[in-house]
mmCIF file of C-alpha atoms in Angstrom:
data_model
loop_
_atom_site.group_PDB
_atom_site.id
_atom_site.type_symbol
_atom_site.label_atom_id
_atom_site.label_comp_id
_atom_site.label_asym_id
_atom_site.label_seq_id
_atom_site.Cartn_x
_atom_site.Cartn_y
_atom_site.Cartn_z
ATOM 1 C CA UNK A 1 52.236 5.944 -73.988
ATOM 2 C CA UNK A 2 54.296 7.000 -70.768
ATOM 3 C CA UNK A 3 51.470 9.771 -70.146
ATOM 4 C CA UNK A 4 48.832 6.511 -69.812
ATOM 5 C CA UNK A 5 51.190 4.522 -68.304
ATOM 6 C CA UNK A 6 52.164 7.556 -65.843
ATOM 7 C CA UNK A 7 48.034 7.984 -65.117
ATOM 8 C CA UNK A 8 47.692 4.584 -64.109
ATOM 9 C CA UNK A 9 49.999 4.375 -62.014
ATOM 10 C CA UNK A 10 49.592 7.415 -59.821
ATOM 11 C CA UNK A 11 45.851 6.457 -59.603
ATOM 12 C CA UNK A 12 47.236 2.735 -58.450
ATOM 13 C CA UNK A 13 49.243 4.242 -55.536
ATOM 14 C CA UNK A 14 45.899 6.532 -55.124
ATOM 15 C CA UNK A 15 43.861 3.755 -54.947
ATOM 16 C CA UNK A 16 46.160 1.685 -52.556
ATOM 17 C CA UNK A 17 46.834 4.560 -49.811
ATOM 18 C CA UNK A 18 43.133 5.487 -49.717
ATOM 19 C CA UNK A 19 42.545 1.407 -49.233
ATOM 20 C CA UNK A 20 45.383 0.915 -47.004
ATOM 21 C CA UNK A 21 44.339 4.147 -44.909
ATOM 22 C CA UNK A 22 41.182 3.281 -44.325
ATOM 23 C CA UNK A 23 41.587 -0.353 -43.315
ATOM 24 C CA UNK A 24 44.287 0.924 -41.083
ATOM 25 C CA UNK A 25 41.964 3.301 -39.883
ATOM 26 C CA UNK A 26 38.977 0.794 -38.917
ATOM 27 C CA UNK A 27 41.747 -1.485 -37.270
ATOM 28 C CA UNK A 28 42.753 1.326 -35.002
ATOM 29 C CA UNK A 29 39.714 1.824 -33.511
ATOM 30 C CA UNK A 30 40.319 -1.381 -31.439
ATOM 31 C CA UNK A 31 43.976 -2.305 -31.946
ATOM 32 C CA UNK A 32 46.345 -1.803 -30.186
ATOM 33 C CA UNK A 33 44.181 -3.514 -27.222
ATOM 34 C CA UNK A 34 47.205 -1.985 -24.814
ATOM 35 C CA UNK A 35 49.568 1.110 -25.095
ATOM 36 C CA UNK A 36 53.290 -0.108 -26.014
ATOM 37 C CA UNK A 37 55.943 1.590 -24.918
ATOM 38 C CA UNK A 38 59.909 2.177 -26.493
ATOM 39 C CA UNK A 39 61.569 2.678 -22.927
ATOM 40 C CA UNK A 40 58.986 5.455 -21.267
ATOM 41 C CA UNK A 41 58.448 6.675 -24.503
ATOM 42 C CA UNK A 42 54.791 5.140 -25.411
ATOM 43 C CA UNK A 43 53.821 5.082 -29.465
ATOM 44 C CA UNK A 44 51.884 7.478 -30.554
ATOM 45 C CA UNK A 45 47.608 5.910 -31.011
ATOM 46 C CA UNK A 46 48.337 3.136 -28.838
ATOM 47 C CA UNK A 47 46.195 1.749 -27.496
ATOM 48 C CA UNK A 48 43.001 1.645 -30.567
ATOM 49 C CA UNK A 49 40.058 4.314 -29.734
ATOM 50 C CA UNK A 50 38.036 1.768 -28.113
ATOM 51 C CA UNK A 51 40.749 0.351 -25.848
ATOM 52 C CA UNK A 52 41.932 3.417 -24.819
ATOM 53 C CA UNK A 53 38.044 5.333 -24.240
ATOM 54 C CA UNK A 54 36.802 2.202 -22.704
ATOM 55 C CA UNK A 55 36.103 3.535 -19.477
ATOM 56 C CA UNK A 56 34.567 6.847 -20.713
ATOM 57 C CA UNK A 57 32.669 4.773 -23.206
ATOM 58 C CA UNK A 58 31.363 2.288 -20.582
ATOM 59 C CA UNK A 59 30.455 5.398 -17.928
ATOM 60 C CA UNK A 60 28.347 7.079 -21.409
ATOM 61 C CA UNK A 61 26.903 4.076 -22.325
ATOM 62 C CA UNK A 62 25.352 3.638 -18.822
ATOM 63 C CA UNK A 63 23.778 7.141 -18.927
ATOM 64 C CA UNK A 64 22.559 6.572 -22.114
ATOM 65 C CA UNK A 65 21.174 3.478 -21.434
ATOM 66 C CA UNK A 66 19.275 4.679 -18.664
ATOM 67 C CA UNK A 67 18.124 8.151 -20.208
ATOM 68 C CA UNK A 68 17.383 7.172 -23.797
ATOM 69 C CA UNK A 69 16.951 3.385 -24.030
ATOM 70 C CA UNK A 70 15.424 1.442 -20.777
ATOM 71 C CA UNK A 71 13.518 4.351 -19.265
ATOM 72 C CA UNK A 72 10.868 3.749 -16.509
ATOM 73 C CA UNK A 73 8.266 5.551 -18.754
ATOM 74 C CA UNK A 74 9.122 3.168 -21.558
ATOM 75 C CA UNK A 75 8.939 -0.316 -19.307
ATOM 76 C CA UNK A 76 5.621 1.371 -17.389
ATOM 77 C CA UNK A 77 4.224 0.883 -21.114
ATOM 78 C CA UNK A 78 5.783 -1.821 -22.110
ATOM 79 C CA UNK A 79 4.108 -3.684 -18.320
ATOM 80 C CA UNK A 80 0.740 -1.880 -18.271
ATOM 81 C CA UNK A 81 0.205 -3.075 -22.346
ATOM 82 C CA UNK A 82 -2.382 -5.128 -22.690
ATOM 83 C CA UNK A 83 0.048 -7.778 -24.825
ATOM 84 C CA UNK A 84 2.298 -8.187 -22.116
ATOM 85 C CA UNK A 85 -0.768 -8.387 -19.882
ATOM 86 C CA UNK A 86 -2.249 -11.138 -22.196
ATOM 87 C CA UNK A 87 0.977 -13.026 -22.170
ATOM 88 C CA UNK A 88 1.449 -12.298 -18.179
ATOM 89 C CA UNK A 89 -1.978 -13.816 -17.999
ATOM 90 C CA UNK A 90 -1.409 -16.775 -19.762
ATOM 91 C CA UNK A 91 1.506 -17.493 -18.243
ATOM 92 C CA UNK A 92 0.150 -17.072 -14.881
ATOM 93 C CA UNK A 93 -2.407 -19.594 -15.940
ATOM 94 C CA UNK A 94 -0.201 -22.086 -17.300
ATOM 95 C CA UNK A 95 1.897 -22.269 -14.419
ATOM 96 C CA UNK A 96 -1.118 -22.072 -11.509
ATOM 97 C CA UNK A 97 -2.727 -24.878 -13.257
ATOM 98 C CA UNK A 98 0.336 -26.973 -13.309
ATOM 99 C CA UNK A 99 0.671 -26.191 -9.839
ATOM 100 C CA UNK A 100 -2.562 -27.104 -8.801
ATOM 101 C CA UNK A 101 -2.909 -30.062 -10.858
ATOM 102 C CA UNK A 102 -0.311 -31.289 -8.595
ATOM 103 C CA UNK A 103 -0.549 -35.069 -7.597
ATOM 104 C CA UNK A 104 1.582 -35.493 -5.138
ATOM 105 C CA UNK A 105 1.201 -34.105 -1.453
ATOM 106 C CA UNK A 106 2.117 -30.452 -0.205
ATOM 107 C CA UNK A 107 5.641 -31.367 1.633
ATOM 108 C CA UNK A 108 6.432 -33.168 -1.629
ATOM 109 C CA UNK A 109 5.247 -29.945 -3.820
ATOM 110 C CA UNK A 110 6.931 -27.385 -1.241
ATOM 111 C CA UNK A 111 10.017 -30.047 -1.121
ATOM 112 C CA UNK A 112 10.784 -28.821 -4.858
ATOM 113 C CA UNK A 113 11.634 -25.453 -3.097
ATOM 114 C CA UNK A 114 13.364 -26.479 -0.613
ATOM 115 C CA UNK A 115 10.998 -26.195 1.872
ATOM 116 C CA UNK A 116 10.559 -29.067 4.303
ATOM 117 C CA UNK A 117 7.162 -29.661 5.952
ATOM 118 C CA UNK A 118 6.273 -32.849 8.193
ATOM 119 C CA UNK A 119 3.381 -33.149 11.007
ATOM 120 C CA UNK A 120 5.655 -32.569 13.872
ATOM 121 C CA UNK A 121 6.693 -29.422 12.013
ATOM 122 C CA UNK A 122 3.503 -28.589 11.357
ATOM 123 C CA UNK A 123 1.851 -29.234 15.082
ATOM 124 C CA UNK A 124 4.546 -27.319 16.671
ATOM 125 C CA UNK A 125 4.057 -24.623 14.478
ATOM 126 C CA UNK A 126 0.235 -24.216 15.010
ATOM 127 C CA UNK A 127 1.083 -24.168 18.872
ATOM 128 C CA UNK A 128 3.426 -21.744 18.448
ATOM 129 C CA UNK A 129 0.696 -19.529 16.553
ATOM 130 C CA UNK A 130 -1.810 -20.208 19.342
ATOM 131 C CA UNK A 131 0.683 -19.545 22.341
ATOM 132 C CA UNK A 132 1.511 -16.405 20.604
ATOM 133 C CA UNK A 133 -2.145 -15.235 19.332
ATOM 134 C CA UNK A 134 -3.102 -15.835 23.141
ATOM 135 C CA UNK A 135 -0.607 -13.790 24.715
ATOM 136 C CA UNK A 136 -1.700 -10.982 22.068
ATOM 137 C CA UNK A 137 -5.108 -11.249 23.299
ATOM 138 C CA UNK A 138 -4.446 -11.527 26.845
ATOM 139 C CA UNK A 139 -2.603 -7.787 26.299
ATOM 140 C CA UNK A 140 -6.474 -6.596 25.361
ATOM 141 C CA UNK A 141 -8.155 -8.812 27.710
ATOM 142 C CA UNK A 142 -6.054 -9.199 31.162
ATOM 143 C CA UNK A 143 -7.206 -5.983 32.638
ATOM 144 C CA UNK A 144 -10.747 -6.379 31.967
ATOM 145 C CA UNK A 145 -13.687 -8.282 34.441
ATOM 146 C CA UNK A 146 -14.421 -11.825 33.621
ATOM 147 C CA UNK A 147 -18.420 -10.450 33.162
ATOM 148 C CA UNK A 148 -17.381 -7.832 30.888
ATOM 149 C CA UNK A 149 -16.017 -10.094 28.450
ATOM 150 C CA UNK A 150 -19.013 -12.630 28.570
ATOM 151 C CA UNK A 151 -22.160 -11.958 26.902
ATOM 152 C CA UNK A 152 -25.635 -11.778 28.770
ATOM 153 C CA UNK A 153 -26.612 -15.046 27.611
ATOM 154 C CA UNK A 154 -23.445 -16.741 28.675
ATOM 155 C CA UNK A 155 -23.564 -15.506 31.526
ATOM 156 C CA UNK A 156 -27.385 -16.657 31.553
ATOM 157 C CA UNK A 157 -26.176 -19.882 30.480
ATOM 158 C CA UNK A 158 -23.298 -20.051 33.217
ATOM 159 C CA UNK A 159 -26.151 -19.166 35.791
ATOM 160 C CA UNK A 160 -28.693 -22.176 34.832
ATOM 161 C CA UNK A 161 -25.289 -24.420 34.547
ATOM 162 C CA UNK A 162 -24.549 -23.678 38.207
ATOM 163 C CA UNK A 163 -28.223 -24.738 39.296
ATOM 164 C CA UNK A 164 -27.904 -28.180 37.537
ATOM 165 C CA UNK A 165 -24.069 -28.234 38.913
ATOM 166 C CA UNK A 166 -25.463 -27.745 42.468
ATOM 167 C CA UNK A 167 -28.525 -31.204 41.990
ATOM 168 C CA UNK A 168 -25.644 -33.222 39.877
ATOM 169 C CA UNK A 169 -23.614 -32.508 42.453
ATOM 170 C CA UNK A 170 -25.764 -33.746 44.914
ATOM 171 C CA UNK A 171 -27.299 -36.714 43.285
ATOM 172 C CA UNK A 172 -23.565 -37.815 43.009
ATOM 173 C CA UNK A 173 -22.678 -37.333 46.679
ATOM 174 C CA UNK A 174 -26.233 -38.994 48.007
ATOM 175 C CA UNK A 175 -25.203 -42.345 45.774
ATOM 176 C CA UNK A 176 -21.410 -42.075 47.250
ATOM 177 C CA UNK A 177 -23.052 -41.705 50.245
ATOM 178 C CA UNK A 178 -25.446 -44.704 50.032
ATOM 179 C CA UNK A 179 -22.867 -46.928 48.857
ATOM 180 C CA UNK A 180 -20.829 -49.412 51.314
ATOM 181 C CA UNK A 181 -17.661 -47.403 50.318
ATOM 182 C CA UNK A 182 -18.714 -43.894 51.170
ATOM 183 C CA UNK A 183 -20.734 -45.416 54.118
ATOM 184 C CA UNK A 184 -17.192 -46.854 55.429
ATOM 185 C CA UNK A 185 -15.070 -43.845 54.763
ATOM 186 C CA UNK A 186 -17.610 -41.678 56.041
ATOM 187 C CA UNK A 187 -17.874 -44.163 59.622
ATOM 188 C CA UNK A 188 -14.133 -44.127 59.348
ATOM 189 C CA UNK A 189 -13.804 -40.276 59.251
ATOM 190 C CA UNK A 190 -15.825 -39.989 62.698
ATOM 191 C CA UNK A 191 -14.010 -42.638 63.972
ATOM 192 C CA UNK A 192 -10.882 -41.582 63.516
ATOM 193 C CA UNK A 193 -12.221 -38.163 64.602
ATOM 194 C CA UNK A 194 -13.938 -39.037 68.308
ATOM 195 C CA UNK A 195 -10.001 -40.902 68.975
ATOM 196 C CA UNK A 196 -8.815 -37.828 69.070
ATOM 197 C CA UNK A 197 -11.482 -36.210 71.437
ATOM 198 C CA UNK A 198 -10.342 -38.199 74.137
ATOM 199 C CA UNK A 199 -12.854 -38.632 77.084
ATOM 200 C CA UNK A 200 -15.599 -36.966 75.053
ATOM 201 C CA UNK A 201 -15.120 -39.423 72.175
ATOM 202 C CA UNK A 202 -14.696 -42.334 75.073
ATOM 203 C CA UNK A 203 -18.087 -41.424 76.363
ATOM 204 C CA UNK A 204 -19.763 -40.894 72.945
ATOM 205 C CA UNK A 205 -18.815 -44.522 71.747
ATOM 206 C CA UNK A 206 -19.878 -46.053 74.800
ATOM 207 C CA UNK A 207 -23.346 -44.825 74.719
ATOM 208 C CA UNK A 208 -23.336 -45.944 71.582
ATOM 209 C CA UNK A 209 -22.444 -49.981 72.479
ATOM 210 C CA UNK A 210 -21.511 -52.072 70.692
ATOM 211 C CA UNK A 211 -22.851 -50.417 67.207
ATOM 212 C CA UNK A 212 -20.635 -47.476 65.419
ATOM 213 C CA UNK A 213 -21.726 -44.110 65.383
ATOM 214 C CA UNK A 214 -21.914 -44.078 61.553
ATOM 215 C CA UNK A 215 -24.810 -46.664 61.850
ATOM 216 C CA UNK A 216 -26.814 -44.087 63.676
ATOM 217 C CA UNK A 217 -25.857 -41.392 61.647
ATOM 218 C CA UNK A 218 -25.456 -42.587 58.254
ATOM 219 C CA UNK A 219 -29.715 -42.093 57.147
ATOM 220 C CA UNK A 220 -29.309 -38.822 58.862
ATOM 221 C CA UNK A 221 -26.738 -37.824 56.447
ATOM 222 C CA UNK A 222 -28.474 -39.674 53.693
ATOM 223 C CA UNK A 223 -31.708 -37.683 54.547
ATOM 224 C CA UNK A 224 -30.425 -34.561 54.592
ATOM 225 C CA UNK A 225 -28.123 -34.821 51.606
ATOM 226 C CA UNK A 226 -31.358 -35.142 49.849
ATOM 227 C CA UNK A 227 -33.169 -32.204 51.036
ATOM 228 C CA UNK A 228 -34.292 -29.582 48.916
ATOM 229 C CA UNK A 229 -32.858 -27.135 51.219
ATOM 230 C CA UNK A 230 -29.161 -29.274 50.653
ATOM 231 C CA UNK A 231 -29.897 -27.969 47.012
ATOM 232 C CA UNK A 232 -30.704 -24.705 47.616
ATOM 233 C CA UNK A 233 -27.902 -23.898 49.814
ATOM 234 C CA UNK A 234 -25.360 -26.026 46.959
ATOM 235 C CA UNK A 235 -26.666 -23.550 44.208
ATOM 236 C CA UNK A 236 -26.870 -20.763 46.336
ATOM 237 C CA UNK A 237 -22.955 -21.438 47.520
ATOM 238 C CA UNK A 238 -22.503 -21.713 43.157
ATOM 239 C CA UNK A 239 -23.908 -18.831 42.416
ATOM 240 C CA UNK A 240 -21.901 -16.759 45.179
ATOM 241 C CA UNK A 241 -18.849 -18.179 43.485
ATOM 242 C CA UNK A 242 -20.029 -17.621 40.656
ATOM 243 C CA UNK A 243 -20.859 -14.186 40.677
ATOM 244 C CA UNK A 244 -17.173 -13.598 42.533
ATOM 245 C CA UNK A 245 -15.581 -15.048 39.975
ATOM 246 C CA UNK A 246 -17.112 -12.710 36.907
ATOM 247 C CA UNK A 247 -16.095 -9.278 38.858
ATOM 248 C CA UNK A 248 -12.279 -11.052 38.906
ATOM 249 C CA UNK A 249 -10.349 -9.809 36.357
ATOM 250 C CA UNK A 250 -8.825 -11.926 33.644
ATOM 251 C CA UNK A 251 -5.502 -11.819 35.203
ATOM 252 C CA UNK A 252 -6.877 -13.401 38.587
ATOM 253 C CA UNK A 253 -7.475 -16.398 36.740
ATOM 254 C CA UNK A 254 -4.238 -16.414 34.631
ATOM 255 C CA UNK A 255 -2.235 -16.159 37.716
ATOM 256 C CA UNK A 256 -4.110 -18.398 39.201
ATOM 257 C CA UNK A 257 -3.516 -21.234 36.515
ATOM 258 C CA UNK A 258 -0.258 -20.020 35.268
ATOM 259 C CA UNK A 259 0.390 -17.740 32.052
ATOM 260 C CA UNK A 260 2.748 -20.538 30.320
ATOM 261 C CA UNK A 261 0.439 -23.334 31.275
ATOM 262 C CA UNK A 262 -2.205 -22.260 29.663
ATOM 263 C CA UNK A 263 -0.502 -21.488 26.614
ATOM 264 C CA UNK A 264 0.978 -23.771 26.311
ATOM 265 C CA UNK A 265 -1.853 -26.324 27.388
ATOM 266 C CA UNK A 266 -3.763 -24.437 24.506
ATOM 267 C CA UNK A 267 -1.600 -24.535 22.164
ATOM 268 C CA UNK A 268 -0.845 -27.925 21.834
ATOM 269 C CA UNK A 269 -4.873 -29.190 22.524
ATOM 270 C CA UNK A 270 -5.437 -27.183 19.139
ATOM 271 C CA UNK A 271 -2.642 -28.259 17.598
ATOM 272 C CA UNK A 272 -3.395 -32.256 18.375
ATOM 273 C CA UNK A 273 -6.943 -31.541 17.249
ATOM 274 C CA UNK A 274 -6.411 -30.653 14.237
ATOM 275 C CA UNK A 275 -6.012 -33.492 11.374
ATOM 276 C CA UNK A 276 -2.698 -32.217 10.504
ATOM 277 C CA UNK A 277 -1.431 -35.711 9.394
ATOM 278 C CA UNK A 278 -4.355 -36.352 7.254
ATOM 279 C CA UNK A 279 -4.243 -33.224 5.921
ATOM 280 C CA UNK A 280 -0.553 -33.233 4.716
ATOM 281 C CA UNK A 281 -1.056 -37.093 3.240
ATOM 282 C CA UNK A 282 -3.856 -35.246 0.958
ATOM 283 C CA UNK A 283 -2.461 -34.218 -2.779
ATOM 284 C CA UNK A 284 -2.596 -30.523 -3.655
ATOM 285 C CA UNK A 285 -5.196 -31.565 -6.861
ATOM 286 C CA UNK A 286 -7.949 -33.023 -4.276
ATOM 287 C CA UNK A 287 -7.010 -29.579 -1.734
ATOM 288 C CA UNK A 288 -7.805 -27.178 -4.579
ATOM 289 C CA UNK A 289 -10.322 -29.268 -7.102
ATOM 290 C CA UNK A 290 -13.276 -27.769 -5.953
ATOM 291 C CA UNK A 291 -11.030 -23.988 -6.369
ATOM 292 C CA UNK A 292 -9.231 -24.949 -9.491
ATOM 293 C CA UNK A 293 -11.521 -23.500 -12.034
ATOM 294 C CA UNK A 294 -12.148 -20.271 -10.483
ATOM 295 C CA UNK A 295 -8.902 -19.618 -9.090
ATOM 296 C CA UNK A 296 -7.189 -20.097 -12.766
ATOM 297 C CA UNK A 297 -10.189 -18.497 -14.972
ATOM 298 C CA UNK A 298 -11.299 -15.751 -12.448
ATOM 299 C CA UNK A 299 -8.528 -14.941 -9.702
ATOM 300 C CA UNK A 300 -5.382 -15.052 -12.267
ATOM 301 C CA UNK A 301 -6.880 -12.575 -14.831
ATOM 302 C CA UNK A 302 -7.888 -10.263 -12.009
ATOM 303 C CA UNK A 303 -4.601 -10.175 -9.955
ATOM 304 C CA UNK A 304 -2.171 -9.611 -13.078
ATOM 305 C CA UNK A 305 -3.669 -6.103 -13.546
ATOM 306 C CA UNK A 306 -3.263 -5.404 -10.014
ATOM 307 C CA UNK A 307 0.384 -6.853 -9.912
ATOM 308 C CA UNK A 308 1.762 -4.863 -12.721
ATOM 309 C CA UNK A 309 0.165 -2.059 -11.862
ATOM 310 C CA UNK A 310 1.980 -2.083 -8.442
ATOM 311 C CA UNK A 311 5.045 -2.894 -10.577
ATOM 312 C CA UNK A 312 4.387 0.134 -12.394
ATOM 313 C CA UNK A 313 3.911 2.032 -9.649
ATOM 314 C CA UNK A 314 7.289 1.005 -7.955
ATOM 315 C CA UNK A 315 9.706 0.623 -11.703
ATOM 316 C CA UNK A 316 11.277 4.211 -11.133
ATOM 317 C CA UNK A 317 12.086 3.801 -7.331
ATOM 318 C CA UNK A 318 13.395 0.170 -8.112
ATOM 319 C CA UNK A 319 15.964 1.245 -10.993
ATOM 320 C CA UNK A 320 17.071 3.839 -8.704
ATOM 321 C CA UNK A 321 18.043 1.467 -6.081
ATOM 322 C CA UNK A 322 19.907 -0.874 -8.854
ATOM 323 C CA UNK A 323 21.680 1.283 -9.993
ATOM 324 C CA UNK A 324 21.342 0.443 -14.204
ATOM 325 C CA UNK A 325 23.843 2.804 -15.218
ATOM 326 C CA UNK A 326 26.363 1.539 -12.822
ATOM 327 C CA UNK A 327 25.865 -2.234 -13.837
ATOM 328 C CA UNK A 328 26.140 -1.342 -17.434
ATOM 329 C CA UNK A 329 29.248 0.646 -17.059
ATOM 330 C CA UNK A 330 30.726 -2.130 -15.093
ATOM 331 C CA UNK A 331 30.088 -4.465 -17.217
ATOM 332 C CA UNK A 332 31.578 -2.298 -20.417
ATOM 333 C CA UNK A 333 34.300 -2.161 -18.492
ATOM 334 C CA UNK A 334 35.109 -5.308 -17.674
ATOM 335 C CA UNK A 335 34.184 -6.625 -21.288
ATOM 336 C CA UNK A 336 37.360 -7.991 -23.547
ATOM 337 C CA UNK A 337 38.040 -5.692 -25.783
ATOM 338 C CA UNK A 338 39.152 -8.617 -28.625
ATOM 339 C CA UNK A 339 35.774 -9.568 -27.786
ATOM 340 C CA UNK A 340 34.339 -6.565 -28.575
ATOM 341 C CA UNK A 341 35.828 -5.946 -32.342
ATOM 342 C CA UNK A 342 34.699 -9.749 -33.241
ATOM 343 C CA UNK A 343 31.234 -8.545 -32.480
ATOM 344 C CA UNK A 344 31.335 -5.058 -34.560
ATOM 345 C CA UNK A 345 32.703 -6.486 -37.538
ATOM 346 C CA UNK A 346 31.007 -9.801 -37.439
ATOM 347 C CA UNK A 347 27.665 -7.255 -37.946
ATOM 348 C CA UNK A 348 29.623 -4.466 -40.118
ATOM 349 C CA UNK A 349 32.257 -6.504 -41.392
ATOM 350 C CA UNK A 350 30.461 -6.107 -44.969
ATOM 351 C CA UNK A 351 30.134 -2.172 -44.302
ATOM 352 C CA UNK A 352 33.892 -1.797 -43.275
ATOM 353 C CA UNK A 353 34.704 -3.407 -46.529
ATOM 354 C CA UNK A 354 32.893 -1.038 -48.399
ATOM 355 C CA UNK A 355 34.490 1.649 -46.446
ATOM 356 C CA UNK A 356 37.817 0.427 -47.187
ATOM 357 C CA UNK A 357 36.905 -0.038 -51.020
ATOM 358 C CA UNK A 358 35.403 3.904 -51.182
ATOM 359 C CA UNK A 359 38.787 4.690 -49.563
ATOM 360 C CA UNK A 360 40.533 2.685 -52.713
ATOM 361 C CA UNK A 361 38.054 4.556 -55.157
ATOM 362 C CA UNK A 362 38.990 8.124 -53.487
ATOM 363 C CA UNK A 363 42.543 7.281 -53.940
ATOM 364 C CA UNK A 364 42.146 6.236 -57.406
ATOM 365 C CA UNK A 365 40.068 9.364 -58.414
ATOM 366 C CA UNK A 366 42.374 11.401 -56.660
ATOM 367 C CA UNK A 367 45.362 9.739 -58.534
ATOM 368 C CA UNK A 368 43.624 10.121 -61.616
ATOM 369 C CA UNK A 369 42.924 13.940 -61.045
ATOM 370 C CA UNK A 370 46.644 14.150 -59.654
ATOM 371 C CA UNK A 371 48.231 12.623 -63.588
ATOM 372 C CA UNK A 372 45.821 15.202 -65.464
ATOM 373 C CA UNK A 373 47.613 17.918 -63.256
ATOM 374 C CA UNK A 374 50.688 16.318 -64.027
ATOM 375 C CA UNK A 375 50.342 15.807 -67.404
ATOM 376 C CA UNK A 376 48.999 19.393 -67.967
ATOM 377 C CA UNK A 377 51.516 21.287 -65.817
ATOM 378 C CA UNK A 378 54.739 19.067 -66.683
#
């Protein structure tokens, strides 16, 4: 009876140090979570494993993590898959058609960004653009001859427009002319002028009487306005100036006008042209209706290969300049250690136990072996 008695026992305490020594064990890979110390002298195995490795642990994790588990060869296939291309797709879709579907107007669509747009924004903008796509040009263009920038048939054009300059210009002065205003401020012109001739003028209006000059004069000047030969010498005179003005170079007439007035000038005319206001009072579903079907069924599906191929492309330079390992080490680092254990065993609390219980099972075999010995030897 004392040998059973003696067996039991021993394989008891057996089974309860194996138990107790593994449970302890488990516990010590996170507790303590910080050294403690009797004086200077600190305990021996404090802090836990985990507490005390955490940093070498976070800096392997990182490496691993990079080499092993989120590699750019794996996430090139994982982005040029045709799955995650299908679901790209679809998303792309989804999100371009809820975009363009988009009742209100375009400062209230971009105003969900942040982005504020409003037709004085808008104008000053598009002058802005103009002012600065016309001093781009005049870079190419300054230096070069008025002709050489014209085609033949403007400058054809520009010719026949100077002939029917010269007879509208003409026309206009012969019916200023024949008019009781031009008739008067023409008299009063070579009145004012034989005044200040002194005895010639004297003389010259006396011969005259008691009727002005301009009475005498005025169907002379009417006659010959309407010569053929006026015309001729008016489009002759045009076409001199004309043909001056096309060997000037661009620059003549810029300095001429003024660089900033004419941008300026030109970039607000464009700008006031345009039907900015009506434009931005439009809703984004009436701008892109007519687009709306090809843009989601053909343009979508045939930029998503292109975008993740470029994403491809660039995944191994752009982990490089994150830095992945670094962010997961960090981040190990800086994670709370209590934290930690209430993860691990809330997913291998069940496999801890049984760890624990094969402990208690050890023990008790080894117990068991240890009373035979006893038994047998005593």
């Amino acid at each position: 009876m004392n040998s059973i008695v003696l067996i039991i026992l021993m394989m008891v305490i057996g089974a309860a140090i194996g138990g107790i020594t593994n449970s302890l064990a488990i516990k010590m890979l996170f507790r303590p979570y910080k050294a403690i110390y009797i004086g200077n002298y600190r305990l021996p195995f404090t802090p836990g494993l985990i507490p005390k490795r955490q940093k070498e642990l976070a800096r392997q994790l990182g490496r691993m993590v990079v080499d092993h588990l989120l590699t750019a060869d794996g996430l090139k296939r994982k982005i040029e898959g045709q799955e995650f291309q299908n679901e790209l797709t679809n998303f792309g879709q989804r999100e371009v058609e809820k975009a363009l579907s988009h009742q209100g107007t375009l400062p209230e669509l971009l105003q969900d960004y942040d982005i504020h747009l409003d037709n004085d924004n808008v104008k000053q903008s598009v002058s802005t653009w103009v002012e600065n796509r016309f001093e781009v040009l005049m870079d190419d263009y300054r230096h070069q001859k008025l002709k050489n920038i014209i085609s033949e048939e403007g400058q054809h054009r520009a010719e026949n427009g100077v002939d029917q300059l010269a007879v509208y210009i003409q026309n206009r002065a012969h019916l200023y002319l024949e008019s009781a205003e031009g008739k008067e401020k023409v008299g009063a012109l070579i009145d004012d002028y034989l005044d200040n001739q002194g005895f010639l003028g004297n003389m010259i209006q006396s011969f005259m009487g008691s009727e002005r000059v301009i009475d005498k004069v005025h169907p002379v000047i009417l006659k010959y306005v309407s010569t053929g030969e006026t015309t001729e010498w008016l489009q002759a005179m045009l076409q001199n100036e004309l043909t001056s003005a096309l060997e000037q170079p661009i620059s003549h007439f810029e300095d001429q006008i003024g660089k900033d007035t004419i941008s300026y000038g030109l970039g607000h005319a464009v700008a006031n042209a345009l039907p900015i206001e009506q434009w931005l009072n439009k809703s984004v579903a009436d701008w892109t209706k007519p687009l709306q079907s090809k843009i989601i069924l053909d343009v979508v599906p045939a930029l998503v290969p292109k975008a993740t191929s470029l994403i491809a492309s660039k995944i191994e330079s752009m982990m490089e300049s994150m830095h992945l390992s670094e962010i997961v080490q960090e981040e190990v680092e800086s994670f709370n250690v209590g934290r930690l254990e209430e993860m691990v065993l809330g997913i291998s609390r069940r496999e801890f136990k049984m760890i624990t219980y094969l402990g208690a099972l050890l023990g008790g075999m080894i117990g068991l072996l240890q009373g035979f010995l006893v038994l047998f030897f005593g």
